[in-house]
Coordinates of C-alpha atoms in Angstrom, one line a residue:
M29 CA 10.2 78.0 14.2
E30 CA 11.0 75.4 16.9
D31 CA 10.3 71.7 16.2
N32 CA 7.8 71.5 19.0
T33 CA 5.8 74.5 18.0
S34 CA 2.1 73.6 18.0
L35 CA 0.2 74.6 14.8
T36 CA -3.5 74.9 14.0
P37 CA -4.8 73.0 10.9
Q38 CA -5.1 76.4 9.1
E39 CA -1.4 77.2 9.8
V40 CA -0.4 73.7 8.6
A41 CA -2.5 74.3 5.4
D42 CA -0.7 77.6 4.8
I43 CA 2.7 76.0 5.2
L44 CA 1.8 73.0 2.9
K45 CA -0.2 75.2 0.5
I46 CA -3.2 72.9 0.6
A47 CA -6.8 73.2 1.8
K48 CA -7.5 73.2 5.5
N49 CA -9.9 70.3 4.9
T50 CA -7.1 68.3 3.3
V51 CA -5.1 68.6 6.6
Y52 CA -7.9 66.7 8.4
V53 CA -7.9 64.1 5.7
L54 CA -4.1 63.6 6.0
I55 CA -4.5 63.2 9.8
K56 CA -7.3 60.7 9.5
R57 CA -5.2 58.7 7.0
G58 CA -2.3 58.6 9.4
E59 CA 0.0 60.4 6.8
L60 CA 0.4 63.5 9.1
N61 CA 0.7 63.2 12.9
G62 CA -2.0 65.2 14.8
Y63 CA -3.3 65.3 18.3
R64 CA -6.0 67.0 20.3
V65 CA -5.8 69.6 23.0
G66 CA -9.3 69.5 24.4
K67 CA -11.5 69.6 21.4
K68 CA -8.9 71.4 19.2
V69 CA -6.7 69.6 16.6
R70 CA -3.0 70.5 16.7
V71 CA 0.1 69.4 14.7
D72 CA 3.7 69.9 15.7
Y73 CA 5.9 71.9 13.3
K74 CA 8.5 69.0 13.2
D75 CA 5.8 66.7 11.9
V76 CA 4.9 69.1 9.1
V77 CA 8.6 69.3 8.1
A78 CA 8.7 65.5 8.2
Y79 CA 5.7 65.3 5.9
K80 CA 7.1 67.8 3.5
N81 CA 10.4 65.9 3.3
K82 CA 8.5 62.6 2.7
T83 CA 6.6 64.1 -0.2
K84 CA 9.2 66.5 -1.7
N85 CA 10.1 64.1 -4.5
V86 CA 6.5 63.8 -5.5
K87 CA 5.6 65.9 -8.5
D88 CA 2.5 67.3 -6.9
E89 CA 3.2 68.0 -3.3
A90 CA -0.5 68.5 -2.5
P91 CA -1.8 64.9 -2.5
E92 CA -5.2 64.0 -3.9
P93 CA -7.3 65.2 -0.9
L94 CA -9.9 62.5 -1.1
D95 CA -10.2 59.0 -2.5
S96 CA -12.2 59.4 -5.8
H97 CA -15.2 57.4 -4.5
W98 CA -15.5 59.8 -1.6
A99 CA -15.1 63.0 -3.5
D100 CA -18.7 64.0 -3.5
I101 CA -19.4 63.5 0.2
F102 CA -16.1 64.8 1.6
S103 CA -16.8 68.3 0.3
A104 CA -18.0 70.2 3.4
P105 CA -15.4 72.2 5.4
L106 CA -14.6 70.8 8.8
E107 CA -14.4 72.7 12.1
A108 CA -13.0 69.9 14.3
E109 CA -13.1 72.1 17.4
E110 CA -16.9 72.0 17.2
H111 CA -17.7 68.5 16.0
I112 CA -17.1 66.2 18.9
P113 CA -20.1 65.9 21.3
E114 CA -19.4 66.0 25.0
R115 CA -21.2 62.8 25.8
G116 CA -20.7 60.8 22.6
F117 CA -22.6 60.6 19.4
V118 CA -25.2 57.8 19.2
I119 CA -27.1 56.5 16.2
C120 CA -30.1 54.5 17.4
G121 CA -31.9 51.7 15.5
Q122 CA -31.6 48.1 14.6
D123 CA -31.2 48.0 10.8
I124 CA -27.8 47.0 9.3
V125 CA -27.8 50.2 7.1
L126 CA -27.2 52.1 10.3
D127 CA -24.0 50.2 10.9
V128 CA -22.9 51.2 7.4
L129 CA -23.8 54.8 8.2
A130 CA -21.8 54.7 11.4
R131 CA -18.7 53.4 9.6
L132 CA -18.9 56.0 6.9
L133 CA -19.5 58.7 9.4
E134 CA -16.3 57.7 11.2
M135 CA -14.4 57.9 7.9
H136 CA -15.9 61.3 6.9
P137 CA -13.5 64.2 7.7
S138 CA -16.4 66.2 9.3
G139 CA -17.6 63.0 11.1
V140 CA -17.2 61.4 14.5
R141 CA -16.7 57.9 15.8
P142 CA -20.4 57.2 16.6
L143 CA -21.8 54.7 19.1
R144 CA -24.6 52.4 18.2
S145 CA -27.8 51.7 20.2
Y146 CA -30.1 48.9 19.0
Y147 CA -33.5 50.0 20.4
G148 CA -36.5 49.8 18.2
S149 CA -38.3 52.6 16.5
Y150 CA -40.5 53.9 19.4
N151 CA -37.8 53.8 22.0
S152 CA -35.4 55.4 19.4
L153 CA -37.6 58.4 19.1
Y154 CA -38.1 58.6 22.9
L155 CA -34.3 58.5 23.5
L156 CA -33.9 61.3 20.9
Y157 CA -36.5 63.4 22.8
K158 CA -34.6 62.8 26.1
G159 CA -31.3 63.8 24.4
D160 CA -29.7 60.4 25.0
V161 CA -29.1 59.8 21.3
Q162 CA -28.3 62.2 18.4
V163 CA -29.9 60.2 15.5
A164 CA -33.0 58.1 15.7
S165 CA -34.5 55.8 13.0
A166 CA -38.0 54.6 12.6
H167 CA -40.4 52.6 10.4
M168 CA -43.7 53.0 12.3
W169 CA -47.1 52.8 10.5
D170 CA -50.0 54.9 11.6
A171 CA -53.2 53.2 10.5
D172 CA -55.4 56.3 10.8
T173 CA -53.4 58.3 8.3
N174 CA -51.9 55.3 6.4
T175 CA -48.5 57.1 6.7
Y176 CA -45.1 56.2 8.2
N177 CA -43.2 57.9 11.1
L178 CA -44.4 61.5 10.9
P179 CA -47.4 61.0 13.2
Y180 CA -45.1 59.4 15.8
V181 CA -42.5 62.1 15.5
K182 CA -45.0 64.8 16.2
A183 CA -46.4 62.8 19.2
L184 CA -43.1 61.7 20.7
L185 CA -41.1 64.9 20.2
P186 CA -43.4 67.5 21.6
G187 CA -41.9 71.0 21.3
T188 CA -38.9 69.6 19.5
P189 CA -38.5 70.7 15.8
A190 CA -37.3 67.7 13.9
V191 CA -36.1 66.6 10.5
L192 CA -37.0 63.4 8.7
V193 CA -34.5 62.1 6.2
H194 CA -35.6 59.2 4.0
I195 CA -33.4 56.1 3.7
G196 CA -35.4 53.7 1.7
R197 CA -38.6 51.7 1.3
R198 CA -38.7 47.9 2.0
M199 CA -41.3 45.2 2.1
E200 CA -42.8 43.9 5.4
G201 CA -44.8 40.7 5.5
L202 CA -45.1 37.3 7.1
Y203 CA -42.5 34.7 7.8
V204 CA -44.1 31.2 7.5
P205 CA -42.5 27.7 7.4
K206 CA -41.5 26.4 4.0
E207 CA -44.6 25.7 1.8
N208 CA -46.8 27.5 4.3
P209 CA -48.5 24.5 5.9
K210 CA -51.1 26.6 7.8
N211 CA -52.0 28.5 4.6
I212 CA -51.5 31.9 6.2
K213 CA -51.9 34.6 3.5
S214 CA -53.1 38.0 4.8
W215 CA -53.8 40.3 7.8
D216 CA -57.2 38.7 8.0
D217 CA -55.6 35.5 9.2
L218 CA -54.9 37.3 12.5
R219 CA -58.5 36.5 13.4
R220 CA -57.7 32.8 13.5
E221 CA -57.2 30.9 16.7
D222 CA -55.3 27.9 15.2
I223 CA -52.1 29.7 14.5
T224 CA -49.3 30.8 16.8
I225 CA -47.3 34.0 16.3
V226 CA -43.6 34.7 17.0
N227 CA -43.9 38.3 18.1
R228 CA -41.6 41.3 18.3
E229 CA -40.8 43.5 21.3
R230 CA -43.0 46.5 22.2
G231 CA -41.8 49.6 20.4
S232 CA -40.4 47.9 17.3
G233 CA -41.8 48.9 13.9
A234 CA -42.9 45.3 13.3
R235 CA -44.8 45.2 16.6
I236 CA -46.5 48.5 15.9
L237 CA -47.5 47.3 12.4
L238 CA -49.0 44.2 14.0
D239 CA -50.9 46.0 16.7
E240 CA -52.3 48.6 14.3
H241 CA -53.7 45.8 12.1
L242 CA -55.1 44.0 15.1
R243 CA -56.8 47.3 16.1
L244 CA -58.3 47.7 12.6
L245 CA -59.6 44.1 12.8
G246 CA -61.0 44.5 16.2
V247 CA -58.8 41.7 17.6
Q248 CA -57.2 41.9 21.0
G249 CA -53.6 40.9 20.9
K250 CA -53.8 38.7 24.0
T251 CA -56.2 36.4 22.1
L252 CA -53.6 35.6 19.5
P253 CA -51.6 32.5 20.6
G254 CA -47.9 33.4 21.1
Y255 CA -48.6 37.1 21.3
G256 CA -46.8 37.5 24.7
R257 CA -43.6 35.8 23.4
E258 CA -41.2 38.4 22.1
C259 CA -38.0 38.3 19.9
L260 CA -35.6 41.3 19.6
S261 CA -35.0 41.3 15.8
H262 CA -36.4 40.3 12.4
L263 CA -33.7 37.7 12.1
A264 CA -34.6 36.1 15.5
V265 CA -38.3 35.9 14.5
A266 CA -37.5 34.3 11.1
S267 CA -35.1 31.9 12.8
T268 CA -37.7 30.8 15.4
V269 CA -40.3 30.2 12.7
S270 CA -37.8 28.2 10.7
R271 CA -37.2 25.9 13.7
G272 CA -40.9 25.3 14.3
G273 CA -41.2 27.7 17.2
G274 CA -44.4 29.3 15.7
D275 CA -46.6 29.3 12.6
F276 CA -45.7 32.8 11.5
G277 CA -44.0 36.1 12.4
I278 CA -43.8 39.6 11.0
G279 CA -40.7 41.2 9.6
N280 CA -38.9 42.5 6.5
E281 CA -38.0 40.6 3.4
K282 CA -34.2 40.9 3.9
A283 CA -34.2 38.7 7.0
A284 CA -36.3 36.1 5.2
M285 CA -33.5 35.8 2.6
Q286 CA -31.0 35.0 5.4
V287 CA -32.9 32.1 7.0
R288 CA -33.5 28.6 5.6
N289 CA -36.8 26.8 5.5
I290 CA -39.1 29.7 5.6
D291 CA -41.2 31.5 3.0
F292 CA -42.0 35.3 2.9
I293 CA -45.4 36.6 2.2
P294 CA -45.2 40.3 1.2
L295 CA -48.0 42.5 2.6
Q296 CA -47.0 46.1 3.0
E297 CA -44.2 48.4 1.9
E298 CA -42.8 50.6 4.6
S299 CA -40.7 53.7 4.8
Y300 CA -37.5 53.8 6.8
D301 CA -36.3 57.2 7.9
L302 CA -33.7 58.9 10.0
I303 CA -34.9 61.6 12.5
M304 CA -32.7 64.4 13.9
R305 CA -33.3 67.5 15.9
K306 CA -33.6 70.5 13.6
E307 CA -31.3 72.6 15.9
D308 CA -28.4 70.1 15.2
L309 CA -28.4 70.3 11.4
D310 CA -25.8 73.1 11.2
K311 CA -23.3 71.0 13.2
P312 CA -20.6 69.2 11.2
P313 CA -21.4 65.6 11.9
F314 CA -25.1 66.1 11.0
K315 CA -24.1 67.8 7.8
A316 CA -21.8 64.8 7.2
I317 CA -24.8 62.4 7.7
L318 CA -26.9 64.3 5.1
E319 CA -24.0 64.1 2.6
I320 CA -23.4 60.5 3.3
V321 CA -27.0 59.2 2.9
A322 CA -27.4 61.1 -0.4
S323 CA -24.1 59.8 -1.7
P324 CA -23.3 57.2 -4.4
V325 CA -21.1 55.5 -1.8
F326 CA -24.0 54.9 0.6
R327 CA -26.2 53.9 -2.3
A328 CA -23.7 51.3 -3.4
E329 CA -23.5 49.8 0.1
M330 CA -27.3 49.6 0.3
E331 CA -27.5 48.0 -3.1
G332 CA -25.0 45.4 -1.8
I333 CA -27.2 44.7 1.2
G334 CA -30.3 44.5 -1.0
G335 CA -34.0 44.7 -0.2
Y336 CA -34.5 48.5 -0.4
D337 CA -36.2 50.8 -2.9
M338 CA -33.8 53.8 -2.8
T339 CA -35.8 56.1 -5.1
N340 CA -35.7 59.0 -2.7
M341 CA -32.8 58.1 -0.5
G342 CA -31.3 61.0 1.3
K343 CA -34.3 63.3 0.7
V344 CA -35.4 65.5 3.5
V345 CA -39.1 64.6 3.7
Y346 CA -40.1 66.8 6.6
T347 CA -38.8 69.8 8.5
G348 CA -40.8 71.1 11.4

């Protein structure tokens, strides 16, 4: 066989007497040179020989295919020819756990190098409906049903069967200055005219939570001082409150832990979910996502971040 003969991953696996999936892992690790022809992965015969020569003194020529802490999520077979989208793979949402997911998806042998979009929950679902993103995330409360996300998925993805995968539950509440000088304690305080809010942008989960409670209270948002001033993240709201830019804001507990001179008043536990189109679930990167979010590796990362109840993490909570 000539040195420049181009081999498929299966042909490489047959020569090395290893699993096809291990070939992809070796390429990802940089231990075996590989390249793409279109969407197909190829390896030159000379590089296979070089790899064999490099490992011939090792007792077990077939290396440990996966680092031990990845073993239970790197189990699905990979068809690399099929797993790279034409226009990129985008995960949409603002939470830091999505950055963790993106990193792990890039490392997964069935994964891709995803792009990140930081739109809030409502726009995330709309972009999924338009086909501009592949994975959306949401934490939107519907007051009429006292449930999270599913009513919005049904409304914003008409005619699009979708799957909801649970990530975790976290506490939403009020950011107030240290020692709470205005004595703000509950949703009922939204009726007051002597307090100023630091608001979130339209379409964010926190903004929807606020607007739903205002609706239940019969209060028009425009009557709430500061309602028209918007920040683009939980952290920005908490920081603005800490600097005296408002009397309170709404956000999750995690951001409150990162900002000095504010207190957090817990009010409502919310559900944070991933949403994907049902038709995509058989594709390798989506299978990889399901494996990752149910894995001990992802759980350990979320435990490190803190602020989540992970009881049903990775569970598919709706298919329709």
